[in-house]
Structure formats: C-alpha cells, structure tokens
Amino acid sequence: MFAFGGNAHAASAIDPATDTVVATVPLGGSPEEAVPDGDGNVFVNISDRARIARIDARTNTVTAMWNVPTCPDIHGLAIDERTHRLFASCKGNVRMVVVDSNSGKVLAQLPIGLGTDGAAFDPASHLAFSSNKDGTLSVIEEDGPDRFTGLGNVETAPGAKNMAIDPKTGRVFLVTAKILSERKGKPGNAPDFRFVPGTVHALILDPAR
C-alpha cells in the first residue's frame, strides 16, 4: 500500500502483512492523487510543481518525473490502463490534460468546470470525468488513444468536488453537504463554501454506457 504525505512531500510504502513502512519515496513536492497502472507502476500528481511522478512499486523508486507546465495546481488523476493514458485535472487553468503514461507526453487539453478536485475513468464507456466544486461533472470521451472530445458538463451540486467510480457499473459517486454560506474564491476558481454540520450526503449518477 502507498500513503501520500502532502506536507512530507513523500510517499510511504506499507507492507499490510506486517503493518510496517518498508520504504519512504521522496517526491520533491506535494502529492495530490495517485493511480496504479496494473503493471507495477503508481502515478501521482505533484500539485504544487505541475508534475506527474511515476513510482515503481517493486523497487519503491521514482522512475520518471514529468513536467506538465500547462496544468498548474494539478489535482485529479485517472488512468486508462489499456491505452496508457493519464487524465489529469488542472485546477489552475480549468482544463483536463491527457498524458501518455509511457513517455509523459501531453496529448490533449480539454475544458472542465471550476474547482476540480477529483478525476475518474470508466473503461467500459471510455469516458473520463472531472468532479468540480462549482457543481458540475465534466465528461470527456476517449475516441481512441490520441482522440478526445469534451462532451460538456453534467449538473451535480455545489461543493461536490470529490468522486469515485464503480468500474463494473460506471456509476459515479460524489459527496457534498448543504451550503451554509459562500464567499468569492480565487480568480478563475469556484466560490469557497461553509457547510451545515450534519448534512453530508452522496450524489449517485448513472452515466450512459
């Protein structure tokens, strides 16, 4: 297992059989979201450096560190294991960047909603998603390894910026709460919200496959 420390600027590799840390992997910046590729590699966004790191889970070492200068404040990360494509959502310039997970090459950039904080990929429908604080779910279709189309935004609820997906059904889960108050966010970002205690709830979406 891997635990990522935003303040520590490192990842901890944990052996679940012994509950011990077997290695600490320096990352040189603040990790945000990570995904495995099913082939022994783990990819993680370095949010404050506009980079994506590749970790070899067999040796617990960083084998690549790719700059993604067009993706400041990089947050969400998803992967299509079949085509070796990473989908990184960029809070700083409101776009999703598609990256080749073998070379680090940027292949496409598509618009998304404000305040992204999560991403996911559905291998059955070939759809990538960005969950956004402005109350939208951005949908991007992978037409092929090098062809991508933005399908627009689905309305969700303000504050629903974190997500998960069930790969068996394609069902998307988001979480938010009732808004108590809001104030203007940073330029180009969604408002900052305060929530009513005890009102956390899940949103469930069934994308068409």
mmCIF file of C-alpha atoms in Angstrom:
data_model
loop_
_atom_site.group_PDB
_atom_site.id
_atom_site.type_symbol
_atom_site.label_atom_id
_atom_site.label_comp_id
_atom_site.label_asym_id
_atom_site.label_seq_id
_atom_site.Cartn_x
_atom_site.Cartn_y
_atom_site.Cartn_z
ATOM 1 C CA MET A 1 0.000 0.000 0.000
ATOM 2 C CA PHE A 2 1.075 3.593 -0.557
ATOM 3 C CA ALA A 3 0.237 6.572 1.656
ATOM 4 C CA PHE A 4 0.997 10.028 0.287
ATOM 5 C CA GLY A 5 2.066 12.879 2.568
ATOM 6 C CA GLY A 6 1.264 16.355 1.294
ATOM 7 C CA ASN A 7 3.371 18.083 3.928
ATOM 8 C CA ALA A 8 6.084 15.409 3.915
ATOM 9 C CA HIS A 9 6.496 15.643 0.116
ATOM 10 C CA ALA A 10 6.911 11.872 0.068
ATOM 11 C CA ALA A 11 5.125 8.545 -0.252
ATOM 12 C CA SER A 12 5.260 5.750 2.325
ATOM 13 C CA ALA A 13 5.259 2.169 1.057
ATOM 14 C CA ILE A 14 3.485 -0.026 3.635
ATOM 15 C CA ASP A 15 3.522 -3.811 3.905
ATOM 16 C CA PRO A 16 -0.044 -4.705 5.029
ATOM 17 C CA ALA A 17 1.100 -8.149 6.187
ATOM 18 C CA THR A 18 3.348 -6.657 8.865
ATOM 19 C CA ASP A 19 1.853 -3.143 9.214
ATOM 20 C CA THR A 20 5.299 -1.625 8.691
ATOM 21 C CA VAL A 21 6.695 1.102 6.467
ATOM 22 C CA VAL A 22 9.186 -0.595 4.174
ATOM 23 C CA ALA A 23 10.273 2.484 2.217
ATOM 24 C CA THR A 24 9.885 6.251 2.015
ATOM 25 C CA VAL A 25 9.846 7.663 -1.512
ATOM 26 C CA PRO A 26 10.815 11.378 -1.823
ATOM 27 C CA LEU A 27 8.652 13.254 -4.339
ATOM 28 C CA GLY A 28 10.024 16.796 -4.224
ATOM 29 C CA GLY A 29 6.599 18.370 -3.839
ATOM 30 C CA SER A 30 3.087 17.902 -2.525
ATOM 31 C CA PRO A 31 1.337 14.738 -3.834
ATOM 32 C CA GLU A 32 -2.381 15.020 -4.560
ATOM 33 C CA GLU A 33 -3.962 11.947 -6.206
ATOM 34 C CA ALA A 34 -2.476 8.620 -7.293
ATOM 35 C CA VAL A 35 -3.444 5.737 -9.600
ATOM 36 C CA PRO A 36 -1.841 2.330 -10.364
ATOM 37 C CA ASP A 37 -1.482 1.039 -13.920
ATOM 38 C CA GLY A 38 -1.889 -2.674 -13.151
ATOM 39 C CA ASP A 39 1.676 -3.316 -14.279
ATOM 40 C CA GLY A 40 3.642 -2.415 -11.166
ATOM 41 C CA ASN A 41 3.666 1.367 -11.523
ATOM 42 C CA VAL A 42 1.924 4.055 -9.479
ATOM 43 C CA PHE A 43 1.406 7.558 -10.877
ATOM 44 C CA VAL A 44 0.878 10.574 -8.625
ATOM 45 C CA ASN A 45 0.225 14.268 -9.210
ATOM 46 C CA ILE A 46 2.670 16.713 -7.615
ATOM 47 C CA SER A 47 0.185 19.543 -7.232
ATOM 48 C CA ASP A 48 2.490 22.428 -6.336
ATOM 49 C CA ARG A 49 5.068 21.602 -9.029
ATOM 50 C CA ALA A 50 2.812 20.870 -12.043
ATOM 51 C CA ARG A 51 4.373 17.428 -12.363
ATOM 52 C CA ILE A 52 3.410 13.758 -12.539
ATOM 53 C CA ALA A 53 5.694 11.201 -10.878
ATOM 54 C CA ARG A 54 5.931 7.518 -11.797
ATOM 55 C CA ILE A 55 6.838 5.159 -8.947
ATOM 56 C CA ASP A 56 8.000 1.595 -9.498
ATOM 57 C CA ALA A 57 6.099 -0.294 -6.785
ATOM 58 C CA ARG A 58 8.557 -3.195 -6.964
ATOM 59 C CA THR A 59 11.616 -1.088 -6.105
ATOM 60 C CA ASN A 60 9.843 1.855 -4.382
ATOM 61 C CA THR A 61 11.746 4.364 -6.508
ATOM 62 C CA VAL A 62 10.716 7.248 -8.751
ATOM 63 C CA THR A 63 11.453 6.183 -12.333
ATOM 64 C CA ALA A 64 10.115 9.312 -14.074
ATOM 65 C CA MET A 65 9.139 12.866 -13.152
ATOM 66 C CA TRP A 66 7.327 14.684 -15.933
ATOM 67 C CA ASN A 67 6.694 18.417 -16.046
ATOM 68 C CA VAL A 68 3.174 19.380 -17.133
ATOM 69 C CA PRO A 69 3.554 23.171 -17.375
ATOM 70 C CA THR A 70 0.078 23.639 -18.863
ATOM 71 C CA CYS A 71 -1.505 22.082 -15.748
ATOM 72 C CA PRO A 72 -0.852 24.332 -12.734
ATOM 73 C CA ASP A 73 -2.354 23.213 -9.414
ATOM 74 C CA ILE A 74 -2.795 19.678 -10.755
ATOM 75 C CA HIS A 75 -5.412 17.787 -8.713
ATOM 76 C CA GLY A 76 -7.405 14.830 -10.035
ATOM 77 C CA LEU A 77 -5.781 11.866 -11.773
ATOM 78 C CA ALA A 78 -7.271 8.869 -13.597
ATOM 79 C CA ILE A 79 -5.891 6.256 -15.975
ATOM 80 C CA ASP A 80 -6.922 4.142 -18.926
ATOM 81 C CA GLU A 81 -4.707 1.097 -18.415
ATOM 82 C CA ARG A 82 -5.452 -0.254 -21.894
ATOM 83 C CA THR A 83 -4.257 2.800 -23.860
ATOM 84 C CA HIS A 84 -1.730 4.004 -21.254
ATOM 85 C CA ARG A 85 -3.393 7.397 -20.958
ATOM 86 C CA LEU A 86 -3.457 9.556 -17.832
ATOM 87 C CA PHE A 87 -6.227 12.117 -17.290
ATOM 88 C CA ALA A 88 -5.020 14.945 -15.039
ATOM 89 C CA SER A 89 -7.439 17.671 -13.962
ATOM 90 C CA CYS A 90 -5.969 21.144 -13.568
ATOM 91 C CA LYS A 91 -7.469 23.483 -11.011
ATOM 92 C CA GLY A 92 -5.250 26.389 -12.040
ATOM 93 C CA ASN A 93 -6.424 26.757 -15.626
ATOM 94 C CA VAL A 94 -9.697 24.801 -15.693
ATOM 95 C CA ARG A 95 -8.732 22.010 -18.061
ATOM 96 C CA MET A 96 -8.064 18.292 -18.216
ATOM 97 C CA VAL A 97 -4.724 17.257 -19.684
ATOM 98 C CA VAL A 98 -4.252 13.840 -21.288
ATOM 99 C CA VAL A 99 -0.747 12.424 -20.820
ATOM 100 C CA ASP A 100 0.967 9.350 -22.274
ATOM 101 C CA SER A 101 1.845 7.214 -19.225
ATOM 102 C CA ASN A 102 4.852 5.715 -21.016
ATOM 103 C CA SER A 103 6.546 8.917 -22.164
ATOM 104 C CA GLY A 104 4.952 11.784 -20.237
ATOM 105 C CA LYS A 105 3.962 13.489 -23.499
ATOM 106 C CA VAL A 106 0.901 15.765 -23.336
ATOM 107 C CA LEU A 107 -1.569 14.594 -25.991
ATOM 108 C CA ALA A 108 -4.644 16.786 -25.456
ATOM 109 C CA GLN A 109 -6.146 19.528 -23.315
ATOM 110 C CA LEU A 110 -9.891 19.926 -22.811
ATOM 111 C CA PRO A 111 -12.031 22.368 -20.793
ATOM 112 C CA ILE A 112 -13.623 21.373 -17.473
ATOM 113 C CA GLY A 113 -15.598 23.097 -14.714
ATOM 114 C CA LEU A 114 -14.295 25.309 -11.908
ATOM 115 C CA GLY A 115 -12.624 23.932 -8.812
ATOM 116 C CA THR A 116 -11.688 20.405 -9.896
ATOM 117 C CA ASP A 117 -10.512 18.075 -7.141
ATOM 118 C CA GLY A 118 -11.119 14.577 -8.499
ATOM 119 C CA ALA A 119 -10.976 12.534 -11.687
ATOM 120 C CA ALA A 120 -12.037 9.056 -12.789
ATOM 121 C CA PHE A 121 -12.136 6.898 -15.905
ATOM 122 C CA ASP A 122 -14.762 4.351 -16.969
ATOM 123 C CA PRO A 123 -13.117 1.670 -19.143
ATOM 124 C CA ALA A 124 -16.446 0.389 -20.482
ATOM 125 C CA SER A 125 -17.731 3.687 -21.875
ATOM 126 C CA HIS A 126 -14.267 5.229 -22.458
ATOM 127 C CA LEU A 127 -15.355 8.307 -20.542
ATOM 128 C CA ALA A 128 -13.155 10.399 -18.261
ATOM 129 C CA PHE A 129 -14.667 12.605 -15.570
ATOM 130 C CA SER A 130 -13.653 15.646 -13.535
ATOM 131 C CA SER A 131 -15.661 16.462 -10.388
ATOM 132 C CA ASN A 132 -15.789 20.213 -9.779
ATOM 133 C CA LYS A 133 -16.614 22.417 -6.832
ATOM 134 C CA ASP A 134 -18.859 24.644 -8.967
ATOM 135 C CA GLY A 135 -21.458 21.847 -9.044
ATOM 136 C CA THR A 136 -20.558 20.207 -12.339
ATOM 137 C CA LEU A 137 -19.170 16.893 -13.542
ATOM 138 C CA SER A 138 -17.142 17.380 -16.722
ATOM 139 C CA VAL A 139 -17.259 14.488 -19.194
ATOM 140 C CA ILE A 140 -14.580 13.700 -21.788
ATOM 141 C CA GLU A 141 -14.777 10.867 -24.317
ATOM 142 C CA GLU A 142 -11.735 8.905 -25.411
ATOM 143 C CA ASP A 143 -12.425 8.193 -29.095
ATOM 144 C CA GLY A 144 -9.024 6.489 -29.452
ATOM 145 C CA PRO A 145 -5.540 6.615 -27.923
ATOM 146 C CA ASP A 146 -4.986 10.057 -29.483
ATOM 147 C CA ARG A 147 -8.526 11.387 -29.980
ATOM 148 C CA PHE A 148 -10.511 13.039 -27.194
ATOM 149 C CA THR A 149 -13.755 15.004 -27.187
ATOM 150 C CA GLY A 150 -15.235 17.197 -24.467
ATOM 151 C CA LEU A 151 -18.904 16.289 -24.007
ATOM 152 C CA GLY A 152 -19.708 19.172 -21.664
ATOM 153 C CA ASN A 153 -20.791 19.307 -18.036
ATOM 154 C CA VAL A 154 -23.458 17.468 -16.063
ATOM 155 C CA GLU A 155 -25.061 19.462 -13.240
ATOM 156 C CA THR A 156 -24.385 17.971 -9.788
ATOM 157 C CA ALA A 157 -24.375 20.186 -6.668
ATOM 158 C CA PRO A 158 -22.107 22.977 -5.373
ATOM 159 C CA GLY A 159 -19.201 21.613 -3.380
ATOM 160 C CA ALA A 160 -19.322 18.127 -4.961
ATOM 161 C CA LYS A 161 -15.637 18.129 -5.890
ATOM 162 C CA ASN A 162 -14.615 14.628 -4.736
ATOM 163 C CA MET A 163 -15.635 11.489 -6.578
ATOM 164 C CA ALA A 164 -15.286 7.748 -7.023
ATOM 165 C CA ILE A 165 -16.463 5.394 -9.766
ATOM 166 C CA ASP A 166 -17.627 1.775 -9.773
ATOM 167 C CA PRO A 167 -15.798 0.240 -12.768
ATOM 168 C CA LYS A 168 -18.343 -2.588 -13.013
ATOM 169 C CA THR A 169 -21.392 -0.358 -13.468
ATOM 170 C CA GLY A 170 -19.947 3.026 -14.426
ATOM 171 C CA ARG A 171 -21.858 4.559 -11.523
ATOM 172 C CA VAL A 172 -20.311 7.811 -10.276
ATOM 173 C CA PHE A 173 -20.411 8.790 -6.598
ATOM 174 C CA LEU A 174 -19.912 12.359 -5.371
ATOM 175 C CA VAL A 175 -20.187 13.904 -1.923
ATOM 176 C CA THR A 176 -21.204 17.349 -0.682
ATOM 177 C CA ALA A 177 -23.337 18.980 2.015
ATOM 178 C CA LYS A 178 -25.907 21.725 2.422
ATOM 179 C CA ILE A 179 -24.368 25.159 1.841
ATOM 180 C CA LEU A 180 -24.329 27.459 4.875
ATOM 181 C CA SER A 181 -22.517 30.372 3.252
ATOM 182 C CA GLU A 182 -20.114 31.115 0.436
ATOM 183 C CA ARG A 183 -17.514 33.691 -0.448
ATOM 184 C CA LYS A 184 -15.771 34.527 -3.672
ATOM 185 C CA GLY A 185 -12.894 32.205 -4.469
ATOM 186 C CA LYS A 186 -9.588 32.943 -6.107
ATOM 187 C CA PRO A 187 -9.683 34.293 -9.682
ATOM 188 C CA GLY A 188 -10.783 31.554 -12.051
ATOM 189 C CA ASN A 189 -11.978 29.303 -9.238
ATOM 190 C CA ALA A 190 -15.328 28.373 -7.721
ATOM 191 C CA PRO A 191 -16.577 30.019 -4.507
ATOM 192 C CA ASP A 192 -15.399 28.811 -1.111
ATOM 193 C CA PHE A 193 -18.213 27.184 0.848
ATOM 194 C CA ARG A 194 -19.082 26.669 4.503
ATOM 195 C CA PHE A 195 -21.376 23.709 5.091
ATOM 196 C CA VAL A 196 -24.195 22.989 7.529
ATOM 197 C CA PRO A 197 -22.999 20.403 10.084
ATOM 198 C CA GLY A 198 -24.663 17.021 9.783
ATOM 199 C CA THR A 199 -25.845 17.464 6.189
ATOM 200 C CA VAL A 200 -23.244 15.428 4.301
ATOM 201 C CA HIS A 201 -24.856 13.407 1.522
ATOM 202 C CA ALA A 202 -23.879 11.409 -1.546
ATOM 203 C CA LEU A 203 -24.893 12.011 -5.137
ATOM 204 C CA ILE A 204 -25.157 8.969 -7.423
ATOM 205 C CA LEU A 205 -25.048 9.292 -11.210
ATOM 206 C CA ASP A 206 -25.545 6.548 -13.775
ATOM 207 C CA PRO A 207 -23.703 7.618 -16.950
ATOM 208 C CA ALA A 208 -24.948 6.125 -20.188
ATOM 209 C CA ARG A 209 -22.758 3.283 -21.460
#
